[in-house]
mmCIF file of C-alpha atoms and ligand atoms in Angstrom:
data_model
loop_
_atom_site.group_PDB
_atom_site.id
_atom_site.type_symbol
_atom_site.label_atom_id
_atom_site.label_comp_id
_atom_site.label_asym_id
_atom_site.label_seq_id
_atom_site.Cartn_x
_atom_site.Cartn_y
_atom_site.Cartn_z
ATOM 1 C CA MET A 1 22.307 -0.439 -29.619
ATOM 2 C CA ASP A 2 24.195 -2.014 -28.224
ATOM 3 C CA LEU A 3 27.193 -0.910 -30.576
ATOM 4 C CA ASP A 4 28.553 2.441 -31.022
ATOM 5 C CA ARG A 5 28.251 2.520 -34.569
ATOM 6 C CA THR A 6 26.738 5.931 -34.968
ATOM 7 C CA SER A 7 28.489 9.517 -35.842
ATOM 8 C CA ARG A 8 26.431 10.612 -32.315
ATOM 9 C CA ILE A 9 26.860 14.092 -33.996
ATOM 10 C CA SER A 10 22.889 15.353 -33.736
ATOM 11 C CA ALA A 11 23.408 17.577 -31.038
ATOM 12 C CA ASP A 12 26.246 19.604 -32.490
ATOM 13 C CA LEU A 13 24.016 19.463 -35.604
ATOM 14 C CA HIS A 14 20.846 20.535 -33.465
ATOM 15 C CA PHE A 15 23.068 23.348 -32.321
ATOM 16 C CA GLY A 16 25.072 24.905 -34.795
ATOM 17 C CA THR A 17 28.322 23.463 -33.585
ATOM 18 C CA LEU A 18 28.841 21.641 -36.232
ATOM 19 C CA SER A 19 27.694 22.639 -39.895
ATOM 20 C CA VAL A 20 25.243 19.925 -41.523
ATOM 21 C CA ARG A 21 27.374 20.571 -44.398
ATOM 22 C CA ASP A 22 30.682 20.075 -43.286
ATOM 23 C CA ALA A 23 29.058 17.280 -42.199
ATOM 24 C CA PHE A 24 28.192 16.366 -45.237
ATOM 25 C CA GLN A 25 31.509 17.124 -46.696
ATOM 26 C CA ALA A 26 33.519 15.565 -44.493
ATOM 27 C CA ALA A 27 31.998 11.896 -44.313
ATOM 28 C CA GLU A 28 31.921 12.069 -48.919
ATOM 29 C CA ARG A 29 35.916 13.284 -48.462
ATOM 30 C CA LYS A 30 36.359 10.107 -45.406
ATOM 31 C CA LEU A 31 34.673 7.435 -46.778
ATOM 32 C CA GLN A 32 33.658 8.213 -50.367
ATOM 33 C CA ARG A 33 36.179 5.425 -52.000
ATOM 34 C CA SER A 34 36.866 3.149 -48.920
ATOM 35 C CA HIS A 35 32.986 2.842 -47.980
ATOM 36 C CA PRO A 36 30.398 3.963 -50.374
ATOM 37 C CA ASP A 37 27.711 2.474 -49.080
ATOM 38 C CA ALA A 38 28.321 3.501 -45.283
ATOM 39 C CA LEU A 39 28.365 6.754 -46.963
ATOM 40 C CA THR A 40 25.109 6.289 -48.864
ATOM 41 C CA ARG A 41 23.675 5.323 -45.298
ATOM 42 C CA PHE A 42 25.139 8.229 -43.190
ATOM 43 C CA HIS A 43 23.676 10.800 -46.228
ATOM 44 C CA THR A 44 20.495 9.062 -45.869
ATOM 45 C CA GLU A 45 20.040 9.764 -41.986
ATOM 46 C CA LEU A 46 20.805 13.890 -42.728
ATOM 47 C CA LEU A 47 18.556 14.066 -45.288
ATOM 48 C CA TRP A 48 16.083 12.339 -42.373
ATOM 49 C CA ARG A 49 17.440 15.443 -40.446
ATOM 50 C CA GLU A 50 16.173 18.119 -43.509
ATOM 51 C CA PHE A 51 13.303 16.390 -44.229
ATOM 52 C CA ALA A 52 11.738 16.863 -40.302
ATOM 53 C CA GLN A 53 12.507 20.882 -40.847
ATOM 54 C CA HIS A 54 10.925 20.849 -44.295
ATOM 55 C CA TRP A 55 7.904 19.162 -42.619
ATOM 56 C CA LEU A 56 7.665 21.666 -39.918
ATOM 57 C CA ILE A 57 9.083 24.461 -41.815
ATOM 58 C CA GLU A 58 5.454 23.472 -44.333
ATOM 59 C CA ARG A 59 3.427 22.926 -40.804
ATOM 60 C CA PRO A 60 4.205 24.510 -38.264
ATOM 61 C CA ALA A 61 0.664 22.912 -37.079
ATOM 62 C CA LEU A 62 2.174 19.829 -36.877
ATOM 63 C CA LEU A 63 3.240 20.305 -33.285
ATOM 64 C CA ARG A 64 -0.433 20.654 -31.871
ATOM 65 C CA GLU A 65 -2.188 17.519 -34.687
ATOM 66 C CA THR A 66 -1.022 14.556 -36.178
ATOM 67 C CA PHE A 67 0.001 14.500 -39.662
ATOM 68 C CA ARG A 68 -2.614 12.079 -41.188
ATOM 69 C CA PRO A 69 -5.844 13.998 -40.172
ATOM 70 C CA SER A 70 -7.299 10.008 -40.009
ATOM 71 C CA PHE A 71 -5.563 10.146 -36.705
ATOM 72 C CA SER A 72 -7.462 13.356 -34.886
ATOM 73 C CA GLY A 73 -9.259 11.756 -32.024
ATOM 74 C CA PHE A 74 -7.794 9.039 -31.282
ATOM 75 C CA PRO A 75 -8.610 7.559 -28.048
ATOM 76 C CA TRP A 76 -5.857 7.485 -26.404
ATOM 77 C CA GLN A 77 -5.620 6.437 -22.861
ATOM 78 C CA GLU A 78 -4.940 8.477 -19.564
ATOM 79 C CA ASP A 79 -2.412 5.357 -17.770
ATOM 80 C CA GLU A 80 -0.940 6.663 -15.088
ATOM 81 C CA HIS A 81 0.946 3.457 -13.799
ATOM 82 C CA GLY A 82 2.071 2.680 -17.672
ATOM 83 C CA TRP A 83 2.895 5.927 -17.835
ATOM 84 C CA ALA A 84 5.353 6.239 -14.847
ATOM 85 C CA ALA A 85 6.589 2.447 -15.649
ATOM 86 C CA TRP A 86 7.742 3.420 -18.972
ATOM 87 C CA THR A 87 9.427 7.057 -17.877
ATOM 88 C CA GLN A 88 11.150 5.101 -14.836
ATOM 89 C CA GLY A 89 12.020 2.147 -17.300
ATOM 90 C CA LYS A 90 10.485 -0.154 -15.345
ATOM 91 C CA THR A 91 7.561 -1.855 -17.750
ATOM 92 C CA GLY A 92 9.225 -5.513 -17.461
ATOM 93 C CA PHE A 93 10.401 -5.370 -20.948
ATOM 94 C CA PRO A 94 14.116 -5.364 -20.564
ATOM 95 C CA VAL A 95 14.982 -3.151 -23.872
ATOM 96 C CA VAL A 96 11.935 -0.792 -23.685
ATOM 97 C CA ASP A 97 13.543 -0.124 -19.501
ATOM 98 C CA ALA A 98 16.964 -0.510 -21.010
ATOM 99 C CA ALA A 99 16.334 3.056 -23.499
ATOM 100 C CA ALA A 100 14.353 4.337 -20.721
ATOM 101 C CA ARG A 101 16.637 4.180 -18.270
ATOM 102 C CA GLU A 102 19.554 5.876 -20.924
ATOM 103 C CA LEU A 103 17.550 8.438 -21.730
ATOM 104 C CA LEU A 104 17.295 9.865 -17.799
ATOM 105 C CA ALA A 105 21.456 8.576 -17.554
ATOM 106 C CA THR A 106 23.279 10.276 -20.584
ATOM 107 C CA GLY A 107 20.423 11.877 -22.429
ATOM 108 C CA PHE A 108 20.365 9.957 -25.621
ATOM 109 C CA VAL A 109 19.054 7.199 -26.843
ATOM 110 C CA HIS A 110 20.070 5.459 -30.241
ATOM 111 C CA ASN A 111 17.227 5.211 -33.324
ATOM 112 C CA ARG A 112 16.431 2.165 -33.271
ATOM 113 C CA ALA A 113 16.044 2.064 -28.854
ATOM 114 C CA ARG A 114 13.768 5.505 -30.180
ATOM 115 C CA MET A 115 11.355 3.753 -32.483
ATOM 116 C CA ILE A 116 10.799 0.558 -29.464
ATOM 117 C CA SER A 117 9.686 2.498 -27.124
ATOM 118 C CA VAL A 118 7.197 5.149 -29.563
ATOM 119 C CA SER A 119 5.932 2.119 -30.179
ATOM 120 C CA PHE A 120 5.360 0.338 -26.552
ATOM 121 C CA LEU A 121 4.213 3.326 -25.303
ATOM 122 C CA THR A 122 1.470 4.508 -27.881
ATOM 123 C CA LYS A 123 0.519 0.949 -29.139
ATOM 124 C CA HIS A 124 0.859 -1.503 -26.270
ATOM 125 C CA LEU A 125 0.040 1.588 -23.605
ATOM 126 C CA LEU A 126 -2.522 3.053 -26.036
ATOM 127 C CA ILE A 127 -0.958 6.623 -24.377
ATOM 128 C CA HIS A 128 -1.394 9.774 -26.525
ATOM 129 C CA TYR A 129 2.040 9.958 -28.401
ATOM 130 C CA ALA A 130 2.837 14.027 -27.760
ATOM 131 C CA ARG A 131 3.212 13.285 -23.716
ATOM 132 C CA GLY A 132 5.644 11.015 -24.531
ATOM 133 C CA GLU A 133 7.182 13.178 -27.494
ATOM 134 C CA ALA A 134 7.485 16.279 -24.548
ATOM 135 C CA HIS A 135 9.358 13.513 -21.941
ATOM 136 C CA TYR A 136 12.351 13.063 -24.820
ATOM 137 C CA ALA A 137 11.700 17.128 -25.448
ATOM 138 C CA LYS A 138 12.781 17.655 -21.437
ATOM 139 C CA TRP A 139 15.302 14.701 -21.448
ATOM 140 C CA LEU A 140 17.343 14.283 -24.659
ATOM 141 C CA VAL A 141 20.328 16.272 -25.360
ATOM 142 C CA ASP A 142 19.937 16.769 -29.004
ATOM 143 C CA ALA A 143 15.961 17.421 -28.714
ATOM 144 C CA ASP A 144 14.930 19.277 -31.763
ATOM 145 C CA LEU A 145 11.300 19.957 -32.387
ATOM 146 C CA ALA A 146 11.895 18.805 -35.943
ATOM 147 C CA SER A 147 13.419 15.517 -36.034
ATOM 148 C CA ASN A 148 11.332 14.486 -32.492
ATOM 149 C CA ASN A 149 7.825 15.083 -33.433
ATOM 150 C CA MET A 150 8.494 13.214 -37.147
ATOM 151 C CA GLY A 151 10.575 10.415 -35.075
ATOM 152 C CA TRP A 152 7.041 10.616 -32.852
ATOM 153 C CA GLN A 153 4.439 10.462 -35.393
ATOM 154 C CA TRP A 154 6.718 8.522 -37.629
ATOM 155 C CA SER A 155 6.549 5.880 -34.975
ATOM 156 C CA ALA A 156 3.351 6.175 -33.378
ATOM 157 C CA GLY A 157 1.791 5.508 -37.092
ATOM 158 C CA THR A 158 0.411 8.849 -37.004
ATOM 159 C CA GLY A 159 2.864 10.668 -39.572
ATOM 160 C CA CYS A 160 4.289 12.248 -42.606
ATOM 161 C CA ASP A 161 5.628 8.292 -44.164
ATOM 162 C CA ALA A 162 4.326 6.575 -41.423
ATOM 163 C CA GLN A 163 5.163 2.858 -40.632
ATOM 164 C CA PRO A 164 1.595 1.885 -41.348
ATOM 165 C CA TYR A 165 -0.125 1.716 -38.143
ATOM 166 C CA PHE A 166 -1.017 -1.920 -38.059
ATOM 167 C CA ARG A 167 3.140 -2.960 -37.765
ATOM 168 C CA VAL A 168 3.878 -3.198 -33.449
ATOM 169 C CA PHE A 169 7.276 -3.327 -32.446
ATOM 170 C CA ASN A 170 7.409 -6.208 -30.766
ATOM 171 C CA PRO A 171 10.155 -5.673 -28.136
ATOM 172 C CA ILE A 172 11.200 -8.999 -27.205
ATOM 173 C CA THR A 173 12.077 -10.161 -31.085
ATOM 174 C CA GLN A 174 13.489 -6.265 -31.474
ATOM 175 C CA GLY A 175 15.745 -6.588 -28.867
ATOM 176 C CA GLU A 176 16.817 -10.371 -30.076
ATOM 177 C CA ARG A 177 17.239 -8.977 -33.388
ATOM 178 C CA PHE A 178 19.050 -5.713 -32.288
ATOM 179 C CA ASP A 179 20.894 -6.203 -29.177
ATOM 180 C CA PRO A 180 21.753 -10.133 -29.568
ATOM 181 C CA GLU A 181 24.226 -10.305 -26.943
ATOM 182 C CA GLY A 182 22.065 -8.102 -24.250
ATOM 183 C CA ASP A 183 24.946 -5.810 -23.566
ATOM 184 C CA TYR A 184 22.612 -2.864 -24.369
ATOM 185 C CA VAL A 185 19.955 -4.366 -21.486
ATOM 186 C CA ARG A 186 22.657 -5.093 -19.415
ATOM 187 C CA ARG A 187 24.347 -1.981 -18.963
ATOM 188 C CA TYR A 188 20.980 0.392 -18.258
ATOM 189 C CA VAL A 189 18.959 -2.455 -16.220
ATOM 190 C CA PRO A 190 21.373 -4.002 -14.634
ATOM 191 C CA GLU A 191 19.666 -6.220 -12.300
ATOM 192 C CA LEU A 192 19.406 -8.419 -15.185
ATOM 193 C CA ARG A 193 22.769 -8.765 -15.981
ATOM 194 C CA ALA A 194 23.724 -12.315 -14.510
ATOM 195 C CA LEU A 195 21.113 -13.143 -16.824
ATOM 196 C CA PRO A 196 21.793 -16.052 -19.642
ATOM 197 C CA THR A 197 21.355 -14.424 -23.146
ATOM 198 C CA LYS A 198 18.862 -16.723 -23.744
ATOM 199 C CA TYR A 199 16.552 -14.830 -21.655
ATOM 200 C CA ILE A 200 17.494 -11.732 -20.915
ATOM 201 C CA HIS A 201 14.753 -9.955 -23.517
ATOM 202 C CA ALA A 202 11.920 -11.810 -22.346
ATOM 203 C CA PRO A 203 12.881 -12.969 -17.800
ATOM 204 C CA TRP A 204 9.733 -14.256 -17.637
ATOM 205 C CA ARG A 205 10.661 -17.096 -19.500
ATOM 206 C CA ALA A 206 13.563 -18.782 -17.636
ATOM 207 C CA SER A 207 12.459 -20.797 -15.091
ATOM 208 C CA ALA A 208 12.764 -20.371 -11.666
ATOM 209 C CA ALA A 209 16.171 -22.210 -10.925
ATOM 210 C CA VAL A 210 17.971 -19.417 -13.836
ATOM 211 C CA LEU A 211 16.185 -16.566 -12.108
ATOM 212 C CA ARG A 212 17.596 -17.426 -8.752
ATOM 213 C CA ALA A 213 20.873 -18.604 -10.315
ATOM 214 C CA ALA A 214 20.671 -14.756 -11.613
ATOM 215 C CA ARG A 215 19.519 -13.394 -8.944
ATOM 216 C CA VAL A 216 16.640 -12.150 -10.127
ATOM 217 C CA THR A 217 13.227 -11.976 -8.415
ATOM 218 C CA LEU A 218 10.447 -11.324 -10.846
ATOM 219 C CA GLY A 219 7.895 -8.873 -8.876
ATOM 220 C CA GLU A 220 11.011 -7.682 -6.854
ATOM 221 C CA THR A 221 14.704 -7.236 -8.078
ATOM 222 C CA TYR A 222 12.592 -6.710 -11.544
ATOM 223 C CA PRO A 223 9.199 -6.491 -12.312
ATOM 224 C CA HIS A 224 7.031 -8.019 -14.289
ATOM 225 C CA PRO A 225 5.796 -7.390 -17.657
ATOM 226 C CA ILE A 226 2.848 -4.433 -17.471
ATOM 227 C CA VAL A 227 1.013 -6.067 -20.408
ATOM 228 C CA ASP A 228 0.815 -9.180 -22.548
ATOM 229 C CA HIS A 229 2.181 -8.355 -25.606
ATOM 230 C CA ALA A 230 -0.705 -10.108 -27.906
ATOM 231 C CA ASP A 231 -3.041 -8.845 -25.873
ATOM 232 C CA ALA A 232 -1.525 -5.275 -26.412
ATOM 233 C CA ARG A 233 -1.472 -5.839 -30.421
ATOM 234 C CA THR A 234 -4.559 -6.738 -30.292
ATOM 235 C CA ARG A 235 -5.900 -4.534 -28.627
ATOM 236 C CA TYR A 236 -4.338 -1.689 -30.179
ATOM 237 C CA LEU A 237 -4.958 -3.027 -33.770
ATOM 238 C CA LEU A 238 -9.020 -3.070 -32.437
ATOM 239 C CA VAL A 239 -9.195 0.165 -31.612
ATOM 240 C CA ALA A 240 -6.613 1.625 -34.062
ATOM 241 C CA GLN A 241 -9.375 -0.253 -36.962
ATOM 242 C CA THR A 242 -12.221 0.957 -35.023
ATOM 243 C CA HIS A 243 -11.236 4.180 -35.097
ATOM 244 C CA LEU A 244 -10.162 4.556 -38.755
ATOM 245 C CA SER A 245 -12.816 3.321 -39.908
ATOM 246 C CA GLU A 246 -15.119 5.316 -38.539
ATOM 247 C CA ALA A 247 -13.277 8.233 -39.235
ATOM 248 C CA LYS A 248 -14.024 7.144 -43.423
ATOM 249 C CA THR A 249 -17.480 7.506 -42.524
HETATM 250 C C1 FAD B 1 10.504 8.819 -31.385
HETATM 251 C C2 FAD B 1 12.271 9.455 -32.164
HETATM 252 C C3 FAD B 1 12.795 10.815 -31.326
HETATM 253 C C4 FAD B 1 14.006 11.481 -32.115
HETATM 254 N N1 FAD B 1 14.403 12.630 -31.821
HETATM 255 C C5 FAD B 1 15.172 13.297 -32.241
HETATM 256 C C6 FAD B 1 15.681 14.582 -32.186
HETATM 257 O O1 FAD B 1 14.724 14.907 -30.949
HETATM 258 N N2 FAD B 1 16.544 15.253 -32.133
HETATM 259 C C7 FAD B 1 17.281 14.686 -32.785
HETATM 260 O O2 FAD B 1 18.457 15.065 -33.658
HETATM 261 N N3 FAD B 1 17.473 13.209 -33.681
HETATM 262 C C8 FAD B 1 16.459 12.512 -33.277
HETATM 263 N N4 FAD B 1 15.163 11.649 -33.789
HETATM 264 C C9 FAD B 1 16.169 10.442 -34.426
HETATM 265 C C10 FAD B 1 17.436 9.819 -34.388
HETATM 266 O O3 FAD B 1 17.491 9.082 -33.664
HETATM 267 C C11 FAD B 1 18.414 10.497 -34.076
HETATM 268 O O4 FAD B 1 19.086 11.929 -35.442
HETATM 269 C C12 FAD B 1 20.181 9.953 -33.912
HETATM 270 O O5 FAD B 1 19.649 9.048 -33.319
HETATM 271 C C13 FAD B 1 20.775 10.371 -33.406
HETATM 272 O O6 FAD B 1 22.335 9.839 -33.338
HETATM 273 P P1 FAD B 1 23.309 9.895 -34.068
HETATM 274 O O7 FAD B 1 23.956 11.580 -34.218
HETATM 275 O O8 FAD B 1 24.689 8.786 -33.295
HETATM 276 O O9 FAD B 1 23.189 9.627 -35.621
HETATM 277 P P2 FAD B 1 23.522 8.494 -37.234
HETATM 278 O O10 FAD B 1 22.973 7.809 -37.276
HETATM 279 O O11 FAD B 1 24.920 8.833 -36.896
HETATM 280 O O12 FAD B 1 23.196 9.903 -38.156
HETATM 281 C C14 FAD B 1 23.551 11.231 -38.459
HETATM 282 C C15 FAD B 1 22.422 12.641 -38.543
HETATM 283 O O13 FAD B 1 21.691 11.920 -39.081
HETATM 284 C C16 FAD B 1 20.394 12.797 -38.295
HETATM 285 N N5 FAD B 1 19.390 11.590 -38.147
HETATM 286 C C17 FAD B 1 19.225 10.521 -38.559
HETATM 287 N N6 FAD B 1 18.410 9.957 -38.028
HETATM 288 C C18 FAD B 1 17.156 10.272 -38.159
HETATM 289 C C19 FAD B 1 16.344 10.610 -38.485
HETATM 290 N N7 FAD B 1 15.281 9.120 -38.207
HETATM 291 N N8 FAD B 1 15.472 11.874 -38.114
HETATM 292 C C20 FAD B 1 15.753 13.172 -38.105
HETATM 293 N N9 FAD B 1 17.492 13.695 -38.099
HETATM 294 C C21 FAD B 1 17.661 11.818 -38.421
HETATM 295 C C22 FAD B 1 21.098 13.662 -37.068
HETATM 296 O O14 FAD B 1 21.468 14.659 -37.151
HETATM 297 C C23 FAD B 1 21.965 12.446 -37.079
HETATM 298 O O15 FAD B 1 22.954 13.217 -35.660
HETATM 299 C C24 FAD B 1 14.511 10.638 -32.963
HETATM 300 C C25 FAD B 1 14.183 9.763 -33.733
HETATM 301 C C26 FAD B 1 12.554 8.786 -33.434
HETATM 302 C C27 FAD B 1 12.376 7.190 -33.539
#
């Protein structure tokens, strides 16, 4: 998430200012010999887009219903406090907050950050994925009915070829893996900029002296985490397992 390593062509593809065939072939010309693995990865990304378009043409009702019927009637929760924190980038989980603020500041969010954000909203907070999907549709410059719906349903566990519902992203370890130096967080959550990298994805683990030296006061300059990761994970799994076993009977 901290590196500028993707093509950033999604808005052009969406609006048709770049043809997907041109992108496919240009990449082939440029990368086939020198970077065949990168070419395969890029082509695979373009195919995800085609896959999303295919499914929406096949099943337009996906804009209103879950791909997996077993998730129909899932007991999503009303949580206005959680919703406000998530949309404003004030959940107290730095990588989730960086993604929310990147969206509002630039109209773009890195794919990994999108997945972490969805997981947090739908699993840690149990808020309906469609609400998050509409928020993304409002703010993303590449907002696309098919890709956005597929991305939300995939990450929420309700979609086609979904990640299994029981996989709940840990926003701390995801941050450590995909933003190892904390550069992404520091760019969008500047109040944490002076924290040592060791604590950048979990400021509450820092000692009072470390927080003071970084001019961070939890609850004032930056929020306490709005949920406990382990508790939220357990709550989601219980709700999901109960719902899915009732849906079977
Ligand atoms: C919750 C969520 C919502 C998303 N909403 C959108 C959206 O509204 N519009 C959109 O274009 N993409 C969406 N995506 C897919 C992906 O995040 C973006 O296409 C990608 O981040 C755009 O950056 P890029 O152009 O640098 O991508 P690159 O990695 O360079 O990929 C090249 C192109 O392949 C396509 N692509 C790559 N990954 C995906 C994917 N997972 N699904 C569909 N197409 C893909 C895009 O057209 C992209 O421009 C969403 C993903 C998630 C998880």
